[in-house]
Amino acid sequence: MSFLNVKNLNIGFNFLDGFYQAVWDVNFELEKGETLAIVGESGSGKTLSSMAVLNLLPENSTIVSGEILFQNKDLLKLSQKEMQKIRGKKIALIPQDPMTSLNPLYSIGDQLLEVIEIHQGLKGCEARKIAVQALERVKIPDAEEKLNAYPHEFSGGMKQRVIIAMALVCNAEIIIADEPTTALDVTVQAQIMDILKDIKEKSGISIILITHDMGIVAQNADKIAVMYAGHIVEFASKTELFNNPKHPYTKALLNVILDINSSSIETIDGQPPSIKDVTQGCPFYPRCKDKMPVCLTQYPKTTVFSDNSRVDCYCFM
């Protein structure tokens, strides 16, 4: 069994006018020391599916069905108290916006030491030593001195490094990185991804990387789940997906690149559907260049090519 195994996950939202499903039969696996990238446009269900692993969903959301198996335990069956022992310690989150993820009223050291006390039960000099080592691992200079600094004294990239350090002091086994470079400039983006890659290689940490940037995916992922309108439409190894993309949406994502010899960017026509645009067929139908009449009436079954390659598309049925 995989280190983390998400099976047939279905999630929906309760609105004043009714219940609407947002995630449909999501399945993915994560092995130890592996990076799984979950890619897709905004609203595709990437973050919602990943936050379900931590049981950090919006109040009006409901997990309809499914299993999230971590070390042979179904996380969906655990109590909040039991999840608190896993959240942060075993599975850590690097949130999307580093600017708002640290408490401005407390020093970097205070916030790191609190995490160490909660998850490792350590205080004093021993805890401080661990905090300094974590800051050094994420390449923050003068780490001992920086413990006394406050978040407003740090740039966005430095704040993101502190958040990664918080995952390290807990000895997390999985890091969920939710668009970890979105608010950062290109140079800092590369530095943050290099830090994550280095941690993965040296510590064997598994990473779920949520992103829309196929360049970051190409450089960092081992496996890729492509999401569209709440469905994983294609799942493949990085090599397989980039060399032989199968789903029309995957092909379209890979074609959205800037040609240095052209003044235009190729785009995907149309817009993704909202969760209230319920359809019986393939949700990509209105934007698909390879659509067939059957695509409009019934969602395609999954075609499995190998353990690391599967697609939901009538072109392969």
PDB file of C-alpha atoms in Angstrom:
ATOM      1  CA  MET A   1       0.000   0.000   0.000  1.00  0.00           C
ATOM      2  CA  SER A   2       1.157   3.550  -0.749  1.00  0.00           C
ATOM      3  CA  PHE A   3       2.407   5.839   2.003  1.00  0.00           C
ATOM      4  CA  LEU A   4      -0.677   8.032   1.423  1.00  0.00           C
ATOM      5  CA  ASN A   5      -3.639   6.757  -0.524  1.00  0.00           C
ATOM      6  CA  VAL A   6      -6.700   8.864  -1.350  1.00  0.00           C
ATOM      7  CA  LYS A   7      -9.581   6.731  -2.592  1.00  0.00           C
ATOM      8  CA  ASN A   8     -12.836   7.805  -4.231  1.00  0.00           C
ATOM      9  CA  LEU A   9     -12.936  11.154  -2.448  1.00  0.00           C
ATOM     10  CA  ASN A  10     -16.129  13.158  -2.980  1.00  0.00           C
ATOM     11  CA  ILE A  11     -16.589  16.645  -1.494  1.00  0.00           C
ATOM     12  CA  GLY A  12     -19.388  19.162  -1.847  1.00  0.00           C
ATOM     13  CA  PHE A  13     -20.616  22.530  -0.594  1.00  0.00           C
ATOM     14  CA  ASN A  14     -23.845  23.486   1.120  1.00  0.00           C
ATOM     15  CA  PHE A  15     -25.230  26.765  -0.236  1.00  0.00           C
ATOM     16  CA  LEU A  16     -28.525  28.496   0.447  1.00  0.00           C
ATOM     17  CA  ASP A  17     -29.927  27.119  -2.804  1.00  0.00           C
ATOM     18  CA  GLY A  18     -28.741  23.556  -2.216  1.00  0.00           C
ATOM     19  CA  PHE A  19     -25.824  21.128  -2.188  1.00  0.00           C
ATOM     20  CA  TYR A  20     -23.278  21.152  -5.013  1.00  0.00           C
ATOM     21  CA  GLN A  21     -20.514  18.614  -5.509  1.00  0.00           C
ATOM     22  CA  ALA A  22     -17.027  20.061  -6.081  1.00  0.00           C
ATOM     23  CA  VAL A  23     -14.721  17.009  -6.018  1.00  0.00           C
ATOM     24  CA  TRP A  24     -15.651  13.801  -7.818  1.00  0.00           C
ATOM     25  CA  ASP A  25     -14.158  10.367  -7.088  1.00  0.00           C
ATOM     26  CA  VAL A  26     -10.611  11.665  -6.629  1.00  0.00           C
ATOM     27  CA  ASN A  27      -7.931   8.980  -6.390  1.00  0.00           C
ATOM     28  CA  PHE A  28      -4.199   9.478  -5.948  1.00  0.00           C
ATOM     29  CA  GLU A  29      -1.252   7.782  -4.291  1.00  0.00           C
ATOM     30  CA  LEU A  30       1.899   9.198  -2.723  1.00  0.00           C
ATOM     31  CA  GLU A  31       4.980   7.137  -1.935  1.00  0.00           C
ATOM     32  CA  LYS A  32       7.621   7.954   0.677  1.00  0.00           C
ATOM     33  CA  GLY A  33      10.192  10.439  -0.614  1.00  0.00           C
ATOM     34  CA  GLU A  34       8.087  11.295  -3.658  1.00  0.00           C
ATOM     35  CA  THR A  35       6.711  14.576  -5.009  1.00  0.00           C
ATOM     36  CA  LEU A  36       3.180  14.493  -6.398  1.00  0.00           C
ATOM     37  CA  ALA A  37       2.122  17.624  -8.267  1.00  0.00           C
ATOM     38  CA  ILE A  38      -1.595  18.394  -8.488  1.00  0.00           C
ATOM     39  CA  VAL A  39      -2.145  20.809 -11.361  1.00  0.00           C
ATOM     40  CA  GLY A  40      -5.057  22.610 -12.947  1.00  0.00           C
ATOM     41  CA  GLU A  41      -6.727  25.990 -13.292  1.00  0.00           C
ATOM     42  CA  SER A  42      -8.163  27.892 -10.340  1.00  0.00           C
ATOM     43  CA  GLY A  43     -11.289  26.207  -8.998  1.00  0.00           C
ATOM     44  CA  SER A  44     -10.330  22.773 -10.289  1.00  0.00           C
ATOM     45  CA  GLY A  45     -10.380  21.217  -6.807  1.00  0.00           C
ATOM     46  CA  LYS A  46      -6.612  20.982  -6.232  1.00  0.00           C
ATOM     47  CA  THR A  47      -6.520  22.716  -2.868  1.00  0.00           C
ATOM     48  CA  LEU A  48      -9.846  21.282  -1.675  1.00  0.00           C
ATOM     49  CA  SER A  49      -8.702  17.698  -2.296  1.00  0.00           C
ATOM     50  CA  SER A  50      -5.385  18.300  -0.543  1.00  0.00           C
ATOM     51  CA  MET A  51      -6.872  20.127   2.438  1.00  0.00           C
ATOM     52  CA  ALA A  52      -9.147  17.141   3.002  1.00  0.00           C
ATOM     53  CA  VAL A  53      -5.993  15.208   3.932  1.00  0.00           C
ATOM     54  CA  LEU A  54      -5.519  17.633   6.838  1.00  0.00           C
ATOM     55  CA  ASN A  55      -9.247  17.931   7.595  1.00  0.00           C
ATOM     56  CA  LEU A  56      -8.976  21.669   6.976  1.00  0.00           C
ATOM     57  CA  LEU A  57     -12.049  22.269   4.841  1.00  0.00           C
ATOM     58  CA  PRO A  58     -14.430  25.257   4.737  1.00  0.00           C
ATOM     59  CA  GLU A  59     -17.299  25.132   7.233  1.00  0.00           C
ATOM     60  CA  ASN A  60     -19.936  24.761   4.536  1.00  0.00           C
ATOM     61  CA  SER A  61     -18.176  21.807   2.883  1.00  0.00           C
ATOM     62  CA  THR A  62     -18.976  18.130   3.382  1.00  0.00           C
ATOM     63  CA  ILE A  63     -16.951  15.016   2.606  1.00  0.00           C
ATOM     64  CA  VAL A  64     -19.602  12.848   1.018  1.00  0.00           C
ATOM     65  CA  SER A  65     -17.551   9.673   0.782  1.00  0.00           C
ATOM     66  CA  GLY A  66     -14.069   8.274   0.336  1.00  0.00           C
ATOM     67  CA  GLU A  67     -10.999   7.183   2.255  1.00  0.00           C
ATOM     68  CA  ILE A  68      -7.714   8.935   3.042  1.00  0.00           C
ATOM     69  CA  LEU A  69      -5.302   6.239   4.194  1.00  0.00           C
ATOM     70  CA  PHE A  70      -2.084   7.386   5.868  1.00  0.00           C
ATOM     71  CA  GLN A  71       0.117   4.712   7.396  1.00  0.00           C
ATOM     72  CA  ASN A  72      -2.862   2.338   7.197  1.00  0.00           C
ATOM     73  CA  LYS A  73      -5.172   4.710   9.113  1.00  0.00           C
ATOM     74  CA  ASP A  74      -8.220   6.305   7.517  1.00  0.00           C
ATOM     75  CA  LEU A  75      -7.825   9.975   8.449  1.00  0.00           C
ATOM     76  CA  LEU A  76     -11.506  10.614   7.770  1.00  0.00           C
ATOM     77  CA  LYS A  77     -12.434   8.358  10.689  1.00  0.00           C
ATOM     78  CA  LEU A  78     -10.187  10.078  13.240  1.00  0.00           C
ATOM     79  CA  SER A  79     -11.480  12.499  15.868  1.00  0.00           C
ATOM     80  CA  GLN A  80     -10.326  16.124  15.922  1.00  0.00           C
ATOM     81  CA  LYS A  81      -8.045  15.287  18.874  1.00  0.00           C
ATOM     82  CA  GLU A  82      -6.470  12.424  16.941  1.00  0.00           C
ATOM     83  CA  MET A  83      -6.064  14.609  13.839  1.00  0.00           C
ATOM     84  CA  GLN A  84      -4.278  17.269  15.886  1.00  0.00           C
ATOM     85  CA  LYS A  85      -1.531  14.745  16.580  1.00  0.00           C
ATOM     86  CA  ILE A  86      -1.059  14.244  12.834  1.00  0.00           C
ATOM     87  CA  ARG A  87      -1.705  17.754  11.512  1.00  0.00           C
ATOM     88  CA  GLY A  88       1.518  19.733  11.674  1.00  0.00           C
ATOM     89  CA  LYS A  89       3.570  16.894  13.113  1.00  0.00           C
ATOM     90  CA  LYS A  90       3.145  14.104  10.560  1.00  0.00           C
ATOM     91  CA  ILE A  91       1.611  16.128   7.734  1.00  0.00           C
ATOM     92  CA  ALA A  92       2.571  19.801   7.502  1.00  0.00           C
ATOM     93  CA  LEU A  93       1.150  22.610   5.377  1.00  0.00           C
ATOM     94  CA  ILE A  94       2.997  25.340   3.518  1.00  0.00           C
ATOM     95  CA  PRO A  95       0.107  27.732   2.786  1.00  0.00           C
ATOM     96  CA  GLN A  96      -0.366  29.842  -0.296  1.00  0.00           C
ATOM     97  CA  ASP A  97       0.329  33.274   1.195  1.00  0.00           C
ATOM     98  CA  PRO A  98       3.455  33.574   3.363  1.00  0.00           C
ATOM     99  CA  MET A  99       2.601  37.215   4.112  1.00  0.00           C
ATOM    100  CA  THR A 100      -0.344  36.274   6.347  1.00  0.00           C
ATOM    101  CA  SER A 101       0.800  32.894   7.686  1.00  0.00           C
ATOM    102  CA  LEU A 102       2.931  34.158  10.568  1.00  0.00           C
ATOM    103  CA  ASN A 103       1.617  35.994  13.643  1.00  0.00           C
ATOM    104  CA  PRO A 104       2.946  39.585  13.447  1.00  0.00           C
ATOM    105  CA  LEU A 105       2.805  39.982  17.249  1.00  0.00           C
ATOM    106  CA  TYR A 106       5.333  37.243  18.023  1.00  0.00           C
ATOM    107  CA  SER A 107       8.977  36.822  17.081  1.00  0.00           C
ATOM    108  CA  ILE A 108      10.086  34.133  14.645  1.00  0.00           C
ATOM    109  CA  GLY A 109      11.733  32.325  17.553  1.00  0.00           C
ATOM    110  CA  ASP A 110       8.604  32.386  19.702  1.00  0.00           C
ATOM    111  CA  GLN A 111       6.560  30.865  16.893  1.00  0.00           C
ATOM    112  CA  LEU A 112       9.105  28.151  16.107  1.00  0.00           C
ATOM    113  CA  LEU A 113       9.592  27.296  19.792  1.00  0.00           C
ATOM    114  CA  GLU A 114       5.842  26.998  20.301  1.00  0.00           C
ATOM    115  CA  VAL A 115       5.624  24.469  17.467  1.00  0.00           C
ATOM    116  CA  ILE A 116       8.554  22.500  18.916  1.00  0.00           C
ATOM    117  CA  GLU A 117       6.947  22.462  22.379  1.00  0.00           C
ATOM    118  CA  ILE A 118       3.570  21.329  21.037  1.00  0.00           C
ATOM    119  CA  HIS A 119       4.846  18.577  18.763  1.00  0.00           C
ATOM    120  CA  GLN A 120       8.083  17.479  20.422  1.00  0.00           C
ATOM    121  CA  GLY A 121       7.497  18.475  24.063  1.00  0.00           C
ATOM    122  CA  LEU A 122      10.831  20.305  24.234  1.00  0.00           C
ATOM    123  CA  LYS A 123      11.645  23.681  25.807  1.00  0.00           C
ATOM    124  CA  GLY A 124      14.642  25.853  26.600  1.00  0.00           C
ATOM    125  CA  CYS A 125      18.086  25.444  25.095  1.00  0.00           C
ATOM    126  CA  GLU A 126      17.288  22.134  23.439  1.00  0.00           C
ATOM    127  CA  ALA A 127      14.259  23.581  21.634  1.00  0.00           C
ATOM    128  CA  ARG A 128      16.203  26.693  20.653  1.00  0.00           C
ATOM    129  CA  LYS A 129      18.962  24.552  19.149  1.00  0.00           C
ATOM    130  CA  ILE A 130      16.412  22.699  16.996  1.00  0.00           C
ATOM    131  CA  ALA A 131      14.893  26.023  15.878  1.00  0.00           C
ATOM    132  CA  VAL A 132      18.293  27.394  14.829  1.00  0.00           C
ATOM    133  CA  GLN A 133      19.123  24.209  12.934  1.00  0.00           C
ATOM    134  CA  ALA A 134      15.806  24.380  11.078  1.00  0.00           C
ATOM    135  CA  LEU A 135      16.429  27.986  10.002  1.00  0.00           C
ATOM    136  CA  GLU A 136      19.906  27.018   8.837  1.00  0.00           C
ATOM    137  CA  ARG A 137      18.478  24.131   6.789  1.00  0.00           C
ATOM    138  CA  VAL A 138      16.237  26.558   4.908  1.00  0.00           C
ATOM    139  CA  LYS A 139      19.275  28.774   4.313  1.00  0.00           C
ATOM    140  CA  ILE A 140      18.353  31.727   6.517  1.00  0.00           C
ATOM    141  CA  PRO A 141      21.629  33.529   7.376  1.00  0.00           C
ATOM    142  CA  ASP A 142      22.489  34.443  10.982  1.00  0.00           C
ATOM    143  CA  ALA A 143      19.834  31.990  12.182  1.00  0.00           C
ATOM    144  CA  GLU A 144      20.490  32.529  15.896  1.00  0.00           C
ATOM    145  CA  GLU A 145      19.988  36.265  15.518  1.00  0.00           C
ATOM    146  CA  LYS A 146      16.952  35.884  13.272  1.00  0.00           C
ATOM    147  CA  LEU A 147      15.050  34.073  16.042  1.00  0.00           C
ATOM    148  CA  ASN A 148      14.601  37.480  17.676  1.00  0.00           C
ATOM    149  CA  ALA A 149      13.240  39.107  14.511  1.00  0.00           C
ATOM    150  CA  TYR A 150       9.535  39.716  13.778  1.00  0.00           C
ATOM    151  CA  PRO A 151       7.688  38.729  10.587  1.00  0.00           C
ATOM    152  CA  HIS A 152       7.487  42.330   9.311  1.00  0.00           C
ATOM    153  CA  GLU A 153      11.292  42.351   9.176  1.00  0.00           C
ATOM    154  CA  PHE A 154      11.300  39.449   6.712  1.00  0.00           C
ATOM    155  CA  SER A 155      10.630  39.478   2.963  1.00  0.00           C
ATOM    156  CA  GLY A 156       7.995  37.166   1.461  1.00  0.00           C
ATOM    157  CA  GLY A 157      10.648  34.631   0.508  1.00  0.00           C
ATOM    158  CA  MET A 158      12.167  34.660   4.003  1.00  0.00           C
ATOM    159  CA  LYS A 159       8.724  34.187   5.569  1.00  0.00           C
ATOM    160  CA  GLN A 160       8.139  31.198   3.321  1.00  0.00           C
ATOM    161  CA  ARG A 161      11.454  29.730   4.498  1.00  0.00           C
ATOM    162  CA  VAL A 162      10.335  30.132   8.121  1.00  0.00           C
ATOM    163  CA  ILE A 163       7.107  28.250   7.329  1.00  0.00           C
ATOM    164  CA  ILE A 164       9.138  25.431   5.759  1.00  0.00           C
ATOM    165  CA  ALA A 165      11.343  25.437   8.893  1.00  0.00           C
ATOM    166  CA  MET A 166       8.194  24.907  10.996  1.00  0.00           C
ATOM    167  CA  ALA A 167       7.521  21.719   9.043  1.00  0.00           C
ATOM    168  CA  LEU A 168      11.097  20.603   9.656  1.00  0.00           C
ATOM    169  CA  VAL A 169      11.027  21.108  13.443  1.00  0.00           C
ATOM    170  CA  CYS A 170       8.018  18.796  13.587  1.00  0.00           C
ATOM    171  CA  ASN A 171       9.859  16.102  11.597  1.00  0.00           C
ATOM    172  CA  ALA A 172       6.894  16.037   9.209  1.00  0.00           C
ATOM    173  CA  GLU A 173       6.702  13.051   6.858  1.00  0.00           C
ATOM    174  CA  ILE A 174       4.500  14.792   4.287  1.00  0.00           C
ATOM    175  CA  ILE A 175       4.509  18.453   3.281  1.00  0.00           C
ATOM    176  CA  ILE A 176       1.506  19.859   1.434  1.00  0.00           C
ATOM    177  CA  ALA A 177       2.808  22.895  -0.455  1.00  0.00           C
ATOM    178  CA  ASP A 178      -0.162  24.942  -1.672  1.00  0.00           C
ATOM    179  CA  GLU A 179       1.089  27.230  -4.455  1.00  0.00           C
ATOM    180  CA  PRO A 180       4.236  27.900  -2.359  1.00  0.00           C
ATOM    181  CA  THR A 181       5.717  30.390  -4.829  1.00  0.00           C
ATOM    182  CA  THR A 182       2.633  32.336  -5.960  1.00  0.00           C
ATOM    183  CA  ALA A 183       3.358  35.614  -4.155  1.00  0.00           C
ATOM    184  CA  LEU A 184       7.116  35.549  -4.801  1.00  0.00           C
ATOM    185  CA  ASP A 185       9.274  36.894  -7.614  1.00  0.00           C
ATOM    186  CA  VAL A 186      10.865  34.485 -10.079  1.00  0.00           C
ATOM    187  CA  THR A 187      14.302  34.391  -8.452  1.00  0.00           C
ATOM    188  CA  VAL A 188      12.874  33.698  -4.991  1.00  0.00           C
ATOM    189  CA  GLN A 189      10.511  31.078  -6.449  1.00  0.00           C
ATOM    190  CA  ALA A 190      13.506  29.100  -7.687  1.00  0.00           C
ATOM    191  CA  GLN A 191      15.211  29.377  -4.299  1.00  0.00           C
ATOM    192  CA  ILE A 192      12.152  28.091  -2.420  1.00  0.00           C
ATOM    193  CA  MET A 193      11.734  25.144  -4.775  1.00  0.00           C
ATOM    194  CA  ASP A 194      15.459  24.320  -4.468  1.00  0.00           C
ATOM    195  CA  ILE A 195      15.064  24.266  -0.669  1.00  0.00           C
ATOM    196  CA  LEU A 196      12.085  21.893  -0.890  1.00  0.00           C
ATOM    197  CA  LYS A 197      13.939  19.643  -3.325  1.00  0.00           C
ATOM    198  CA  ASP A 198      16.996  19.577  -1.052  1.00  0.00           C
ATOM    199  CA  ILE A 199      14.872  18.693   2.001  1.00  0.00           C
ATOM    200  CA  LYS A 200      13.146  15.913   0.076  1.00  0.00           C
ATOM    201  CA  GLU A 201      16.443  14.403  -1.106  1.00  0.00           C
ATOM    202  CA  LYS A 202      18.148  14.581   2.300  1.00  0.00           C
ATOM    203  CA  SER A 203      15.215  13.748   4.580  1.00  0.00           C
ATOM    204  CA  GLY A 204      13.001  11.515   2.446  1.00  0.00           C
ATOM    205  CA  ILE A 205       9.992  13.779   3.005  1.00  0.00           C
ATOM    206  CA  SER A 206       7.045  13.291   0.645  1.00  0.00           C
ATOM    207  CA  ILE A 207       5.579  16.411  -0.963  1.00  0.00           C
ATOM    208  CA  ILE A 208       2.180  17.218  -2.425  1.00  0.00           C
ATOM    209  CA  LEU A 209       2.796  20.240  -4.637  1.00  0.00           C
ATOM    210  CA  ILE A 210      -0.318  22.190  -5.611  1.00  0.00           C
ATOM    211  CA  THR A 211       0.372  24.486  -8.545  1.00  0.00           C
ATOM    212  CA  HIS A 212      -0.723  25.745 -11.940  1.00  0.00           C
ATOM    213  CA  ASP A 213       2.871  26.316 -13.107  1.00  0.00           C
ATOM    214  CA  MET A 214       3.915  23.501 -15.434  1.00  0.00           C
ATOM    215  CA  GLY A 215       7.506  24.770 -15.377  1.00  0.00           C
ATOM    216  CA  ILE A 216       7.724  24.149 -11.627  1.00  0.00           C
ATOM    217  CA  VAL A 217       6.075  20.765 -12.176  1.00  0.00           C
ATOM    218  CA  ALA A 218       8.625  19.780 -14.822  1.00  0.00           C
ATOM    219  CA  GLN A 219      11.519  20.567 -12.492  1.00  0.00           C
ATOM    220  CA  ASN A 220      10.181  19.095  -9.261  1.00  0.00           C
ATOM    221  CA  ALA A 221       7.475  16.441  -9.654  1.00  0.00           C
ATOM    222  CA  ASP A 222       7.774  12.672  -9.798  1.00  0.00           C
ATOM    223  CA  LYS A 223       4.084  12.098 -10.546  1.00  0.00           C
ATOM    224  CA  ILE A 224       1.339  14.442 -11.695  1.00  0.00           C
ATOM    225  CA  ALA A 225      -2.419  14.533 -11.163  1.00  0.00           C
ATOM    226  CA  VAL A 226      -4.195  16.827 -13.626  1.00  0.00           C
ATOM    227  CA  MET A 227      -7.478  18.167 -12.227  1.00  0.00           C
ATOM    228  CA  TYR A 228     -10.358  19.766 -14.066  1.00  0.00           C
ATOM    229  CA  ALA A 229     -13.747  20.697 -12.575  1.00  0.00           C
ATOM    230  CA  GLY A 230     -13.231  18.461  -9.540  1.00  0.00           C
ATOM    231  CA  HIS A 231     -12.047  15.392 -11.492  1.00  0.00           C
ATOM    232  CA  ILE A 232      -8.545  13.986 -11.866  1.00  0.00           C
ATOM    233  CA  VAL A 233      -8.674  13.662 -15.644  1.00  0.00           C
ATOM    234  CA  GLU A 234      -5.140  12.310 -16.003  1.00  0.00           C
ATOM    235  CA  PHE A 235      -2.584  10.773 -13.645  1.00  0.00           C
ATOM    236  CA  ALA A 236       0.905   9.923 -14.843  1.00  0.00           C
ATOM    237  CA  SER A 237       4.595   9.957 -14.082  1.00  0.00           C
ATOM    238  CA  LYS A 238       6.332  13.193 -15.053  1.00  0.00           C
ATOM    239  CA  THR A 239       8.153  11.530 -17.941  1.00  0.00           C
ATOM    240  CA  GLU A 240       4.975   9.949 -19.286  1.00  0.00           C
ATOM    241  CA  LEU A 241       2.885  13.092 -18.965  1.00  0.00           C
ATOM    242  CA  PHE A 242       5.338  15.471 -20.607  1.00  0.00           C
ATOM    243  CA  ASN A 243       6.396  13.064 -23.353  1.00  0.00           C
ATOM    244  CA  ASN A 244       3.002  11.542 -24.074  1.00  0.00           C
ATOM    245  CA  PRO A 245       0.100  13.611 -22.656  1.00  0.00           C
ATOM    246  CA  LYS A 246      -3.221  11.906 -23.274  1.00  0.00           C
ATOM    247  CA  HIS A 247      -6.127  14.014 -22.048  1.00  0.00           C
ATOM    248  CA  PRO A 248      -7.030  17.010 -24.262  1.00  0.00           C
ATOM    249  CA  TYR A 249      -6.936  19.251 -21.178  1.00  0.00           C
ATOM    250  CA  THR A 250      -3.408  18.093 -20.302  1.00  0.00           C
ATOM    251  CA  LYS A 251      -2.312  18.805 -23.872  1.00  0.00           C
ATOM    252  CA  ALA A 252      -3.903  22.255 -23.674  1.00  0.00           C
ATOM    253  CA  LEU A 253      -2.123  23.046 -20.391  1.00  0.00           C
ATOM    254  CA  LEU A 254       1.219  22.079 -21.889  1.00  0.00           C
ATOM    255  CA  ASN A 255       0.530  24.280 -24.905  1.00  0.00           C
ATOM    256  CA  VAL A 256      -0.075  27.379 -22.776  1.00  0.00           C
ATOM    257  CA  ILE A 257       3.490  28.610 -23.180  1.00  0.00           C
ATOM    258  CA  LEU A 258       5.057  31.860 -24.283  1.00  0.00           C
ATOM    259  CA  ASP A 259       6.904  31.557 -27.587  1.00  0.00           C
ATOM    260  CA  ILE A 260       9.898  33.912 -27.572  1.00  0.00           C
ATOM    261  CA  ASN A 261       9.464  34.339 -31.321  1.00  0.00           C
ATOM    262  CA  SER A 262       5.821  35.341 -30.976  1.00  0.00           C
ATOM    263  CA  SER A 263       4.018  38.247 -29.334  1.00  0.00           C
ATOM    264  CA  SER A 264       1.046  36.078 -28.351  1.00  0.00           C
ATOM    265  CA  ILE A 265       0.382  33.340 -25.810  1.00  0.00           C
ATOM    266  CA  GLU A 266      -1.635  30.284 -26.761  1.00  0.00           C
ATOM    267  CA  THR A 267      -4.607  29.989 -24.430  1.00  0.00           C
ATOM    268  CA  ILE A 268      -7.404  27.517 -23.720  1.00  0.00           C
ATOM    269  CA  ASP A 269     -10.659  28.841 -25.184  1.00  0.00           C
ATOM    270  CA  GLY A 270     -13.542  29.309 -22.773  1.00  0.00           C
ATOM    271  CA  GLN A 271     -13.742  29.130 -18.993  1.00  0.00           C
ATOM    272  CA  PRO A 272     -13.848  26.239 -16.502  1.00  0.00           C
ATOM    273  CA  PRO A 273     -17.377  25.473 -15.253  1.00  0.00           C
ATOM    274  CA  SER A 274     -18.495  26.476 -11.766  1.00  0.00           C
ATOM    275  CA  ILE A 275     -19.598  23.782  -9.348  1.00  0.00           C
ATOM    276  CA  LYS A 276     -23.197  24.854  -9.987  1.00  0.00           C
ATOM    277  CA  ASP A 277     -22.863  23.990 -13.674  1.00  0.00           C
ATOM    278  CA  VAL A 278     -23.793  20.348 -13.137  1.00  0.00           C
ATOM    279  CA  THR A 279     -23.208  18.123 -16.140  1.00  0.00           C
ATOM    280  CA  GLN A 280     -23.639  14.408 -16.740  1.00  0.00           C
ATOM    281  CA  GLY A 281     -20.884  14.295 -19.321  1.00  0.00           C
ATOM    282  CA  CYS A 282     -17.256  15.355 -19.434  1.00  0.00           C
ATOM    283  CA  PRO A 283     -16.924  18.874 -17.953  1.00  0.00           C
ATOM    284  CA  PHE A 284     -14.181  19.742 -20.461  1.00  0.00           C
ATOM    285  CA  TYR A 285     -16.590  19.150 -23.386  1.00  0.00           C
ATOM    286  CA  PRO A 286     -17.299  22.855 -24.190  1.00  0.00           C
ATOM    287  CA  ARG A 287     -13.559  23.612 -24.515  1.00  0.00           C
ATOM    288  CA  CYS A 288     -12.335  20.340 -26.013  1.00  0.00           C
ATOM    289  CA  LYS A 289     -10.984  20.092 -29.563  1.00  0.00           C
ATOM    290  CA  ASP A 290     -11.446  16.301 -29.633  1.00  0.00           C
ATOM    291  CA  LYS A 291     -15.018  16.111 -28.302  1.00  0.00           C
ATOM    292  CA  MET A 292     -17.506  13.498 -29.471  1.00  0.00           C
ATOM    293  CA  PRO A 293     -21.295  13.303 -28.955  1.00  0.00           C
ATOM    294  CA  VAL A 294     -20.939  10.719 -26.162  1.00  0.00           C
ATOM    295  CA  CYS A 295     -18.779  13.150 -24.156  1.00  0.00           C
ATOM    296  CA  LEU A 296     -21.818  15.380 -23.633  1.00  0.00           C
ATOM    297  CA  THR A 297     -24.026  12.752 -22.029  1.00  0.00           C
ATOM    298  CA  GLN A 298     -21.821  10.540 -19.859  1.00  0.00           C
ATOM    299  CA  TYR A 299     -18.566  10.991 -17.932  1.00  0.00           C
ATOM    300  CA  PRO A 300     -15.896   8.632 -19.311  1.00  0.00           C
ATOM    301  CA  LYS A 301     -14.597   5.705 -17.298  1.00  0.00           C
ATOM    302  CA  THR A 302     -10.930   5.613 -16.344  1.00  0.00           C
ATOM    303  CA  THR A 303      -8.594   3.893 -18.791  1.00  0.00           C
ATOM    304  CA  VAL A 304      -5.537   2.469 -17.014  1.00  0.00           C
ATOM    305  CA  PHE A 305      -2.317   2.163 -19.011  1.00  0.00           C
ATOM    306  CA  SER A 306       0.015   1.259 -16.143  1.00  0.00           C
ATOM    307  CA  ASP A 307       0.421   1.757 -12.383  1.00  0.00           C
ATOM    308  CA  ASN A 308       1.542   5.321 -13.105  1.00  0.00           C
ATOM    309  CA  SER A 309      -0.628   6.234 -16.072  1.00  0.00           C
ATOM    310  CA  ARG A 310      -4.402   6.574 -16.335  1.00  0.00           C
ATOM    311  CA  VAL A 311      -6.831   8.920 -18.090  1.00  0.00           C
ATOM    312  CA  ASP A 312     -10.544   9.764 -18.129  1.00  0.00           C
ATOM    313  CA  CYS A 313     -11.273  10.284 -21.824  1.00  0.00           C
ATOM    314  CA  TYR A 314     -13.416   8.627 -24.496  1.00  0.00           C
ATOM    315  CA  CYS A 315     -10.517   8.903 -26.958  1.00  0.00           C
ATOM    316  CA  PHE A 316      -8.971   5.881 -25.208  1.00  0.00           C
ATOM    317  CA  MET A 317     -12.058   3.778 -24.497  1.00  0.00           C
TER     318      MET A 317
END
